[in-house]
Amino acid sequence: MSGETTVRARLRSRAAPAAAAVVTVAAGLSVRSVLGGDLAKYAGDALYALLIFWLVLVVAPRTRAWIATIVAFGVSAAVELFQLTGVPAELGAHSALARLVLGTTFNAPDLPFYAVGAASGWALHRIVRAVREGRRRRPPARHPR
């Protein structure tokens, strides 16, 4: 494979998770305008972990989905636990971006929703992969004459 072909293959392998990440960010930013209260908050938590799942696959596209799931949950939980230090709250007081990325206050009920988001990434990844493989294996349709 030539260098140019290798670069194209690498970009192509990152395109789907990158597009999924963009859609996930859009969903996360708009969820509060569609949903309200706890439903919006916990949907946002799940989408946060889902975004991390996609970003893992953008950075390392050959990563197995179950590993990306564990990393997504682990990073999300680590950020949640980091909120216990008060550092994210202090940073969030000065930066909207820090508030979006790190949150401000620890909330233990967020943890299961991170697991839901990470597991959703795994499930979506498996579904897309199965559909792609099904298309490759399916013989051409025969039209009656």
PDB file of N, CA and C in Angstrom, residues 33-127:
ATOM      1  N   SER A  33     -32.944  21.478  25.570  1.00  0.00           N
ATOM      2  CA  SER A  33     -34.032  22.236  24.959  1.00  0.00           C
ATOM      3  C   SER A  33     -35.211  21.320  24.607  1.00  0.00           C
ATOM      4  N   VAL A  34     -34.950  20.023  24.507  1.00  0.00           N
ATOM      5  CA  VAL A  34     -36.001  19.066  24.145  1.00  0.00           C
ATOM      6  C   VAL A  34     -36.559  18.385  25.393  1.00  0.00           C
ATOM      7  N   LEU A  35     -35.680  18.028  26.297  1.00  0.00           N
ATOM      8  CA  LEU A  35     -36.086  17.338  27.524  1.00  0.00           C
ATOM      9  C   LEU A  35     -35.942  18.294  28.699  1.00  0.00           C
ATOM     10  N   GLY A  36     -36.489  17.920  29.828  1.00  0.00           N
ATOM     11  CA  GLY A  36     -36.368  18.770  31.004  1.00  0.00           C
ATOM     12  C   GLY A  36     -35.950  17.986  32.225  1.00  0.00           C
ATOM     13  N   GLY A  37     -35.501  18.703  33.238  1.00  0.00           N
ATOM     14  CA  GLY A  37     -35.197  18.131  34.543  1.00  0.00           C
ATOM     15  C   GLY A  37     -34.163  17.027  34.535  1.00  0.00           C
ATOM     16  N   ASP A  38     -34.438  16.025  35.369  1.00  0.00           N
ATOM     17  CA  ASP A  38     -33.501  14.913  35.520  1.00  0.00           C
ATOM     18  C   ASP A  38     -33.314  14.134  34.227  1.00  0.00           C
ATOM     19  N   LEU A  39     -34.372  14.018  33.434  1.00  0.00           N
ATOM     20  CA  LEU A  39     -34.264  13.289  32.176  1.00  0.00           C
ATOM     21  C   LEU A  39     -33.204  13.930  31.274  1.00  0.00           C
ATOM     22  N   ALA A  40     -33.211  15.243  31.186  1.00  0.00           N
ATOM     23  CA  ALA A  40     -32.215  15.949  30.374  1.00  0.00           C
ATOM     24  C   ALA A  40     -30.817  15.778  30.963  1.00  0.00           C
ATOM     25  N   LYS A  41     -30.716  15.880  32.285  1.00  0.00           N
ATOM     26  CA  LYS A  41     -29.411  15.767  32.928  1.00  0.00           C
ATOM     27  C   LYS A  41     -28.794  14.390  32.699  1.00  0.00           C
ATOM     28  N   TYR A  42     -29.586  13.340  32.919  1.00  0.00           N
ATOM     29  CA  TYR A  42     -29.038  11.995  32.796  1.00  0.00           C
ATOM     30  C   TYR A  42     -28.836  11.586  31.333  1.00  0.00           C
ATOM     31  N   ALA A  43     -29.657  12.106  30.447  1.00  0.00           N
ATOM     32  CA  ALA A  43     -29.408  11.880  29.014  1.00  0.00           C
ATOM     33  C   ALA A  43     -28.084  12.529  28.630  1.00  0.00           C
ATOM     34  N   GLY A  44     -27.826  13.714  29.178  1.00  0.00           N
ATOM     35  CA  GLY A  44     -26.553  14.387  28.929  1.00  0.00           C
ATOM     36  C   GLY A  44     -25.373  13.572  29.445  1.00  0.00           C
ATOM     37  N   ASP A  45     -25.537  12.943  30.601  1.00  0.00           N
ATOM     38  CA  ASP A  45     -24.474  12.087  31.148  1.00  0.00           C
ATOM     39  C   ASP A  45     -24.188  10.918  30.209  1.00  0.00           C
ATOM     40  N   ALA A  46     -25.250  10.275  29.738  1.00  0.00           N
ATOM     41  CA  ALA A  46     -25.069   9.136  28.825  1.00  0.00           C
ATOM     42  C   ALA A  46     -24.406   9.595  27.531  1.00  0.00           C
ATOM     43  N   LEU A  47     -24.808  10.746  27.019  1.00  0.00           N
ATOM     44  CA  LEU A  47     -24.217  11.259  25.783  1.00  0.00           C
ATOM     45  C   LEU A  47     -22.752  11.645  25.987  1.00  0.00           C
ATOM     46  N   TYR A  48     -22.397  12.091  27.164  1.00  0.00           N
ATOM     47  CA  TYR A  48     -21.011  12.424  27.484  1.00  0.00           C
ATOM     48  C   TYR A  48     -20.132  11.178  27.342  1.00  0.00           C
ATOM     49  N   ALA A  49     -20.578  10.082  27.939  1.00  0.00           N
ATOM     50  CA  ALA A  49     -19.816   8.833  27.842  1.00  0.00           C
ATOM     51  C   ALA A  49     -19.806   8.310  26.406  1.00  0.00           C
ATOM     52  N   LEU A  50     -20.918   8.465  25.706  1.00  0.00           N
ATOM     53  CA  LEU A  50     -20.981   8.041  24.306  1.00  0.00           C
ATOM     54  C   LEU A  50     -19.983   8.842  23.464  1.00  0.00           C
ATOM     55  N   LEU A  51     -19.881  10.131  23.725  1.00  0.00           N
ATOM     56  CA  LEU A  51     -18.907  10.956  23.011  1.00  0.00           C
ATOM     57  C   LEU A  51     -17.491  10.445  23.249  1.00  0.00           C
ATOM     58  N   ILE A  52     -17.173  10.109  24.474  1.00  0.00           N
ATOM     59  CA  ILE A  52     -15.836   9.595  24.771  1.00  0.00           C
ATOM     60  C   ILE A  52     -15.600   8.280  24.030  1.00  0.00           C
ATOM     61  N   PHE A  53     -16.622   7.424  23.964  1.00  0.00           N
ATOM     62  CA  PHE A  53     -16.517   6.173  23.209  1.00  0.00           C
ATOM     63  C   PHE A  53     -16.104   6.479  21.770  1.00  0.00           C
ATOM     64  N   TRP A  54     -16.817   7.409  21.109  1.00  0.00           N
ATOM     65  CA  TRP A  54     -16.496   7.735  19.709  1.00  0.00           C
ATOM     66  C   TRP A  54     -15.104   8.329  19.589  1.00  0.00           C
ATOM     67  N   LEU A  55     -14.716   9.177  20.538  1.00  0.00           N
ATOM     68  CA  LEU A  55     -13.393   9.801  20.472  1.00  0.00           C
ATOM     69  C   LEU A  55     -12.271   8.776  20.613  1.00  0.00           C
ATOM     70  N   VAL A  56     -12.503   7.750  21.419  1.00  0.00           N
ATOM     71  CA  VAL A  56     -11.512   6.671  21.524  1.00  0.00           C
ATOM     72  C   VAL A  56     -11.305   6.042  20.151  1.00  0.00           C
ATOM     73  N   LEU A  57     -12.399   5.813  19.424  1.00  0.00           N
ATOM     74  CA  LEU A  57     -12.300   5.192  18.103  1.00  0.00           C
ATOM     75  C   LEU A  57     -11.734   6.143  17.047  1.00  0.00           C
ATOM     76  N   VAL A  58     -11.882   7.443  17.252  1.00  0.00           N
ATOM     77  CA  VAL A  58     -11.249   8.408  16.341  1.00  0.00           C
ATOM     78  C   VAL A  58      -9.739   8.370  16.548  1.00  0.00           C
ATOM     79  N   VAL A  59      -9.322   8.373  17.790  1.00  0.00           N
ATOM     80  CA  VAL A  59      -7.893   8.391  18.111  1.00  0.00           C
ATOM     81  C   VAL A  59      -7.235   7.049  17.798  1.00  0.00           C
ATOM     82  N   ALA A  60      -7.929   5.966  18.099  1.00  0.00           N
ATOM     83  CA  ALA A  60      -7.368   4.620  17.903  1.00  0.00           C
ATOM     84  C   ALA A  60      -8.429   3.738  17.231  1.00  0.00           C
ATOM     85  N   PRO A  61      -8.584   3.860  15.910  1.00  0.00           N
ATOM     86  CA  PRO A  61      -9.688   3.188  15.214  1.00  0.00           C
ATOM     87  C   PRO A  61      -9.662   1.660  15.269  1.00  0.00           C
ATOM     88  N   ARG A  62      -8.535   1.067  15.555  1.00  0.00           N
ATOM     89  CA  ARG A  62      -8.472  -0.405  15.631  1.00  0.00           C
ATOM     90  C   ARG A  62      -8.837  -0.945  17.008  1.00  0.00           C
ATOM     91  N   THR A  63      -9.175  -0.050  17.919  1.00  0.00           N
ATOM     92  CA  THR A  63      -9.546  -0.462  19.270  1.00  0.00           C
ATOM     93  C   THR A  63     -10.823  -1.293  19.216  1.00  0.00           C
ATOM     94  N   ARG A  64     -10.841  -2.380  19.945  1.00  0.00           N
ATOM     95  CA  ARG A  64     -12.054  -3.200  20.021  1.00  0.00           C
ATOM     96  C   ARG A  64     -13.143  -2.416  20.749  1.00  0.00           C
ATOM     97  N   ALA A  65     -14.373  -2.621  20.332  1.00  0.00           N
ATOM     98  CA  ALA A  65     -15.499  -1.869  20.893  1.00  0.00           C
ATOM     99  C   ALA A  65     -15.614  -2.047  22.406  1.00  0.00           C
ATOM    100  N   TRP A  66     -15.365  -3.250  22.910  1.00  0.00           N
ATOM    101  CA  TRP A  66     -15.510  -3.461  24.348  1.00  0.00           C
ATOM    102  C   TRP A  66     -14.438  -2.694  25.120  1.00  0.00           C
ATOM    103  N   ILE A  67     -13.264  -2.524  24.531  1.00  0.00           N
ATOM    104  CA  ILE A  67     -12.211  -1.741  25.196  1.00  0.00           C
ATOM    105  C   ILE A  67     -12.592  -0.261  25.179  1.00  0.00           C
ATOM    106  N   ALA A  68     -13.102   0.219  24.049  1.00  0.00           N
ATOM    107  CA  ALA A  68     -13.562   1.615  23.971  1.00  0.00           C
ATOM    108  C   ALA A  68     -14.674   1.868  24.989  1.00  0.00           C
ATOM    109  N   THR A  69     -15.513   0.868  25.214  1.00  0.00           N
ATOM    110  CA  THR A  69     -16.594   0.986  26.201  1.00  0.00           C
ATOM    111  C   THR A  69     -16.023   1.156  27.602  1.00  0.00           C
ATOM    112  N   ILE A  70     -15.051   0.339  27.937  1.00  0.00           N
ATOM    113  CA  ILE A  70     -14.429   0.420  29.263  1.00  0.00           C
ATOM    114  C   ILE A  70     -13.709   1.757  29.441  1.00  0.00           C
ATOM    115  N   VAL A  71     -12.996   2.185  28.417  1.00  0.00           N
ATOM    116  CA  VAL A  71     -12.288   3.470  28.494  1.00  0.00           C
ATOM    117  C   VAL A  71     -13.285   4.612  28.656  1.00  0.00           C
ATOM    118  N   ALA A  72     -14.367   4.581  27.873  1.00  0.00           N
ATOM    119  CA  ALA A  72     -15.370   5.657  27.951  1.00  0.00           C
ATOM    120  C   ALA A  72     -15.975   5.737  29.347  1.00  0.00           C
ATOM    121  N   PHE A  73     -16.336   4.585  29.898  1.00  0.00           N
ATOM    122  CA  PHE A  73     -16.889   4.598  31.250  1.00  0.00           C
ATOM    123  C   PHE A  73     -15.826   5.047  32.257  1.00  0.00           C
ATOM    124  N   GLY A  74     -14.617   4.538  32.120  1.00  0.00           N
ATOM    125  CA  GLY A  74     -13.550   4.887  33.056  1.00  0.00           C
ATOM    126  C   GLY A  74     -13.225   6.374  33.069  1.00  0.00           C
ATOM    127  N   VAL A  75     -13.129   6.961  31.891  1.00  0.00           N
ATOM    128  CA  VAL A  75     -12.846   8.402  31.808  1.00  0.00           C
ATOM    129  C   VAL A  75     -14.007   9.200  32.403  1.00  0.00           C
ATOM    130  N   SER A  76     -15.231   8.811  32.062  1.00  0.00           N
ATOM    131  CA  SER A  76     -16.407   9.519  32.593  1.00  0.00           C
ATOM    132  C   SER A  76     -16.456   9.436  34.113  1.00  0.00           C
ATOM    133  N   ALA A  77     -16.236   8.240  34.645  1.00  0.00           N
ATOM    134  CA  ALA A  77     -16.250   8.067  36.095  1.00  0.00           C
ATOM    135  C   ALA A  77     -15.107   8.846  36.748  1.00  0.00           C
ATOM    136  N   ALA A  78     -13.943   8.862  36.109  1.00  0.00           N
ATOM    137  CA  ALA A  78     -12.799   9.605  36.660  1.00  0.00           C
ATOM    138  C   ALA A  78     -13.096  11.101  36.716  1.00  0.00           C
ATOM    139  N   VAL A  79     -13.727  11.622  35.677  1.00  0.00           N
ATOM    140  CA  VAL A  79     -14.089  13.046  35.672  1.00  0.00           C
ATOM    141  C   VAL A  79     -15.110  13.317  36.781  1.00  0.00           C
ATOM    142  N   GLU A  80     -16.067  12.414  36.941  1.00  0.00           N
ATOM    143  CA  GLU A  80     -17.071  12.576  38.009  1.00  0.00           C
ATOM    144  C   GLU A  80     -16.398  12.576  39.382  1.00  0.00           C
ATOM    145  N   LEU A  81     -15.489  11.648  39.595  1.00  0.00           N
ATOM    146  CA  LEU A  81     -14.780  11.595  40.874  1.00  0.00           C
ATOM    147  C   LEU A  81     -13.868  12.804  41.066  1.00  0.00           C
ATOM    148  N   PHE A  82     -13.309  13.320  39.990  1.00  0.00           N
ATOM    149  CA  PHE A  82     -12.468  14.519  40.050  1.00  0.00           C
ATOM    150  C   PHE A  82     -13.265  15.706  40.592  1.00  0.00           C
ATOM    151  N   GLN A  83     -14.572  15.696  40.374  1.00  0.00           N
ATOM    152  CA  GLN A  83     -15.422  16.785  40.871  1.00  0.00           C
ATOM    153  C   GLN A  83     -15.417  16.856  42.400  1.00  0.00           C
ATOM    154  N   LEU A  84     -15.087  15.756  43.051  1.00  0.00           N
ATOM    155  CA  LEU A  84     -14.998  15.760  44.516  1.00  0.00           C
ATOM    156  C   LEU A  84     -13.893  16.677  45.028  1.00  0.00           C
ATOM    157  N   THR A  85     -12.906  16.979  44.178  1.00  0.00           N
ATOM    158  CA  THR A  85     -11.790  17.826  44.596  1.00  0.00           C
ATOM    159  C   THR A  85     -12.153  19.302  44.638  1.00  0.00           C
ATOM    160  N   GLY A  86     -13.204  19.693  43.931  1.00  0.00           N
ATOM    161  CA  GLY A  86     -13.565  21.104  43.855  1.00  0.00           C
ATOM    162  C   GLY A  86     -12.867  21.849  42.731  1.00  0.00           C
ATOM    163  N   VAL A  87     -11.838  21.256  42.143  1.00  0.00           N
ATOM    164  CA  VAL A  87     -11.100  21.893  41.050  1.00  0.00           C
ATOM    165  C   VAL A  87     -12.006  22.159  39.846  1.00  0.00           C
ATOM    166  N   PRO A  88     -12.812  21.184  39.393  1.00  0.00           N
ATOM    167  CA  PRO A  88     -13.688  21.466  38.258  1.00  0.00           C
ATOM    168  C   PRO A  88     -14.677  22.609  38.528  1.00  0.00           C
ATOM    169  N   ALA A  89     -15.183  22.705  39.743  1.00  0.00           N
ATOM    170  CA  ALA A  89     -16.107  23.791  40.081  1.00  0.00           C
ATOM    171  C   ALA A  89     -15.402  25.136  39.975  1.00  0.00           C
ATOM    172  N   GLU A  90     -14.168  25.185  40.457  1.00  0.00           N
ATOM    173  CA  GLU A  90     -13.393  26.435  40.372  1.00  0.00           C
ATOM    174  C   GLU A  90     -13.117  26.798  38.919  1.00  0.00           C
ATOM    175  N   LEU A  91     -12.703  25.809  38.116  1.00  0.00           N
ATOM    176  CA  LEU A  91     -12.444  26.072  36.697  1.00  0.00           C
ATOM    177  C   LEU A  91     -13.737  26.459  35.968  1.00  0.00           C
ATOM    178  N   GLY A  92     -14.832  25.781  36.323  1.00  0.00           N
ATOM    179  CA  GLY A  92     -16.124  26.061  35.695  1.00  0.00           C
ATOM    180  C   GLY A  92     -16.649  27.446  36.003  1.00  0.00           C
ATOM    181  N   ALA A  93     -16.234  28.005  37.132  1.00  0.00           N
ATOM    182  CA  ALA A  93     -16.656  29.367  37.478  1.00  0.00           C
ATOM    183  C   ALA A  93     -16.045  30.391  36.531  1.00  0.00           C
ATOM    184  N   HIS A  94     -14.959  30.018  35.863  1.00  0.00           N
ATOM    185  CA  HIS A  94     -14.259  30.949  34.980  1.00  0.00           C
ATOM    186  C   HIS A  94     -14.374  30.577  33.506  1.00  0.00           C
ATOM    187  N   SER A  95     -14.882  29.385  33.210  1.00  0.00           N
ATOM    188  CA  SER A  95     -14.894  28.927  31.825  1.00  0.00           C
ATOM    189  C   SER A  95     -16.104  28.036  31.547  1.00  0.00           C
ATOM    190  N   ALA A  96     -16.900  28.448  30.562  1.00  0.00           N
ATOM    191  CA  ALA A  96     -18.053  27.632  30.163  1.00  0.00           C
ATOM    192  C   ALA A  96     -17.583  26.297  29.583  1.00  0.00           C
ATOM    193  N   LEU A  97     -16.462  26.300  28.869  1.00  0.00           N
ATOM    194  CA  LEU A  97     -15.939  25.065  28.295  1.00  0.00           C
ATOM    195  C   LEU A  97     -15.540  24.079  29.394  1.00  0.00           C
ATOM    196  N   ALA A  98     -14.861  24.582  30.428  1.00  0.00           N
ATOM    197  CA  ALA A  98     -14.485  23.714  31.550  1.00  0.00           C
ATOM    198  C   ALA A  98     -15.730  23.162  32.231  1.00  0.00           C
ATOM    199  N   ARG A  99     -16.754  23.985  32.356  1.00  0.00           N
ATOM    200  CA  ARG A  99     -18.005  23.542  32.973  1.00  0.00           C
ATOM    201  C   ARG A  99     -18.652  22.430  32.144  1.00  0.00           C
ATOM    202  N   LEU A 100     -18.622  22.567  30.808  1.00  0.00           N
ATOM    203  CA  LEU A 100     -19.189  21.532  29.930  1.00  0.00           C
ATOM    204  C   LEU A 100     -18.392  20.237  29.976  1.00  0.00           C
ATOM    205  N   VAL A 101     -17.078  20.351  29.967  1.00  0.00           N
ATOM    206  CA  VAL A 101     -16.222  19.168  29.886  1.00  0.00           C
ATOM    207  C   VAL A 101     -16.065  18.482  31.243  1.00  0.00           C
ATOM    208  N   LEU A 102     -15.894  19.247  32.308  1.00  0.00           N
ATOM    209  CA  LEU A 102     -15.587  18.674  33.618  1.00  0.00           C
ATOM    210  C   LEU A 102     -16.756  18.655  34.592  1.00  0.00           C
ATOM    211  N   GLY A 103     -17.832  19.378  34.280  1.00  0.00           N
ATOM    212  CA  GLY A 103     -18.914  19.482  35.242  1.00  0.00           C
ATOM    213  C   GLY A 103     -18.470  20.319  36.428  1.00  0.00           C
ATOM    214  N   THR A 104     -19.302  20.328  37.466  1.00  0.00           N
ATOM    215  CA  THR A 104     -18.941  21.141  38.625  1.00  0.00           C
ATOM    216  C   THR A 104     -19.081  20.410  39.951  1.00  0.00           C
ATOM    217  N   THR A 105     -20.113  19.572  40.089  1.00  0.00           N
ATOM    218  CA  THR A 105     -20.345  18.921  41.375  1.00  0.00           C
ATOM    219  C   THR A 105     -20.533  17.415  41.196  1.00  0.00           C
ATOM    220  N   PHE A 106     -20.022  16.667  42.152  1.00  0.00           N
ATOM    221  CA  PHE A 106     -20.144  15.217  42.131  1.00  0.00           C
ATOM    222  C   PHE A 106     -21.594  14.812  42.353  1.00  0.00           C
ATOM    223  N   ASN A 107     -22.050  13.828  41.586  1.00  0.00           N
ATOM    224  CA  ASN A 107     -23.397  13.286  41.733  1.00  0.00           C
ATOM    225  C   ASN A 107     -23.327  11.791  41.434  1.00  0.00           C
ATOM    226  N   ALA A 108     -23.329  10.968  42.471  1.00  0.00           N
ATOM    227  CA  ALA A 108     -23.180   9.516  42.302  1.00  0.00           C
ATOM    228  C   ALA A 108     -24.172   8.908  41.312  1.00  0.00           C
ATOM    229  N   PRO A 109     -25.436   9.370  41.254  1.00  0.00           N
ATOM    230  CA  PRO A 109     -26.356   8.777  40.279  1.00  0.00           C
ATOM    231  C   PRO A 109     -25.937   8.981  38.813  1.00  0.00           C
ATOM    232  N   ASP A 110     -24.975   9.840  38.557  1.00  0.00           N
ATOM    233  CA  ASP A 110     -24.484  10.006  37.186  1.00  0.00           C
ATOM    234  C   ASP A 110     -23.761   8.749  36.690  1.00  0.00           C
ATOM    235  N   LEU A 111     -23.131   8.023  37.594  1.00  0.00           N
ATOM    236  CA  LEU A 111     -22.281   6.893  37.209  1.00  0.00           C
ATOM    237  C   LEU A 111     -23.007   5.816  36.398  1.00  0.00           C
ATOM    238  N   PRO A 112     -24.195   5.377  36.795  1.00  0.00           N
ATOM    239  CA  PRO A 112     -24.862   4.372  35.961  1.00  0.00           C
ATOM    240  C   PRO A 112     -25.213   4.892  34.565  1.00  0.00           C
ATOM    241  N   PHE A 113     -25.470   6.180  34.458  1.00  0.00           N
ATOM    242  CA  PHE A 113     -25.805   6.737  33.146  1.00  0.00           C
ATOM    243  C   PHE A 113     -24.575   6.825  32.243  1.00  0.00           C
ATOM    244  N   TYR A 114     -23.405   6.984  32.841  1.00  0.00           N
ATOM    245  CA  TYR A 114     -22.178   6.875  32.048  1.00  0.00           C
ATOM    246  C   TYR A 114     -22.044   5.461  31.493  1.00  0.00           C
ATOM    247  N   ALA A 115     -22.385   4.476  32.314  1.00  0.00           N
ATOM    248  CA  ALA A 115     -22.335   3.086  31.852  1.00  0.00           C
ATOM    249  C   ALA A 115     -23.319   2.868  30.703  1.00  0.00           C
ATOM    250  N   VAL A 116     -24.504   3.457  30.801  1.00  0.00           N
ATOM    251  CA  VAL A 116     -25.501   3.346  29.736  1.00  0.00           C
ATOM    252  C   VAL A 116     -24.970   3.965  28.448  1.00  0.00           C
ATOM    253  N   GLY A 117     -24.362   5.131  28.549  1.00  0.00           N
ATOM    254  CA  GLY A 117     -23.821   5.795  27.357  1.00  0.00           C
ATOM    255  C   GLY A 117     -22.702   5.005  26.716  1.00  0.00           C
ATOM    256  N   ALA A 118     -21.788   4.502  27.530  1.00  0.00           N
ATOM    257  CA  ALA A 118     -20.671   3.720  26.999  1.00  0.00           C
ATOM    258  C   ALA A 118     -21.177   2.428  26.361  1.00  0.00           C
ATOM    259  N   ALA A 119     -22.123   1.769  27.018  1.00  0.00           N
ATOM    260  CA  ALA A 119     -22.692   0.534  26.470  1.00  0.00           C
ATOM    261  C   ALA A 119     -23.481   0.813  25.189  1.00  0.00           C
ATOM    262  N   SER A 120     -24.103   1.970  25.106  1.00  0.00           N
ATOM    263  CA  SER A 120     -24.820   2.351  23.879  1.00  0.00           C
ATOM    264  C   SER A 120     -23.844   2.487  22.715  1.00  0.00           C
ATOM    265  N   GLY A 121     -22.667   3.013  22.997  1.00  0.00           N
ATOM    266  CA  GLY A 121     -21.639   3.103  21.962  1.00  0.00           C
ATOM    267  C   GLY A 121     -21.264   1.725  21.456  1.00  0.00           C
ATOM    268  N   TRP A 122     -21.063   0.794  22.386  1.00  0.00           N
ATOM    269  CA  TRP A 122     -20.733  -0.574  22.007  1.00  0.00           C
ATOM    270  C   TRP A 122     -21.839  -1.162  21.137  1.00  0.00           C
ATOM    271  N   ALA A 123     -23.098  -0.988  21.560  1.00  0.00           N
ATOM    272  CA  ALA A 123     -24.228  -1.556  20.812  1.00  0.00           C
ATOM    273  C   ALA A 123     -24.348  -0.930  19.422  1.00  0.00           C
ATOM    274  N   LEU A 124     -24.230   0.378  19.342  1.00  0.00           N
ATOM    275  CA  LEU A 124     -24.305   1.052  18.034  1.00  0.00           C
ATOM    276  C   LEU A 124     -23.173   0.601  17.117  1.00  0.00           C
ATOM    277  N   HIS A 125     -21.994   0.478  17.679  1.00  0.00           N
ATOM    278  CA  HIS A 125     -20.838   0.024  16.902  1.00  0.00           C
ATOM    279  C   HIS A 125     -21.092  -1.373  16.351  1.00  0.00           C
ATOM    280  N   ARG A 126     -21.610  -2.265  17.176  1.00  0.00           N
ATOM    281  CA  ARG A 126     -21.891  -3.644  16.746  1.00  0.00           C
ATOM    282  C   ARG A 126     -22.972  -3.679  15.670  1.00  0.00           C
ATOM    283  N   ILE A 127     -24.002  -2.862  15.824  1.00  0.00           N
ATOM    284  CA  ILE A 127     -25.093  -2.826  14.838  1.00  0.00           C
ATOM    285  C   ILE A 127     -24.566  -2.356  13.489  1.00  0.00           C
TER     286      ILE A 127
END
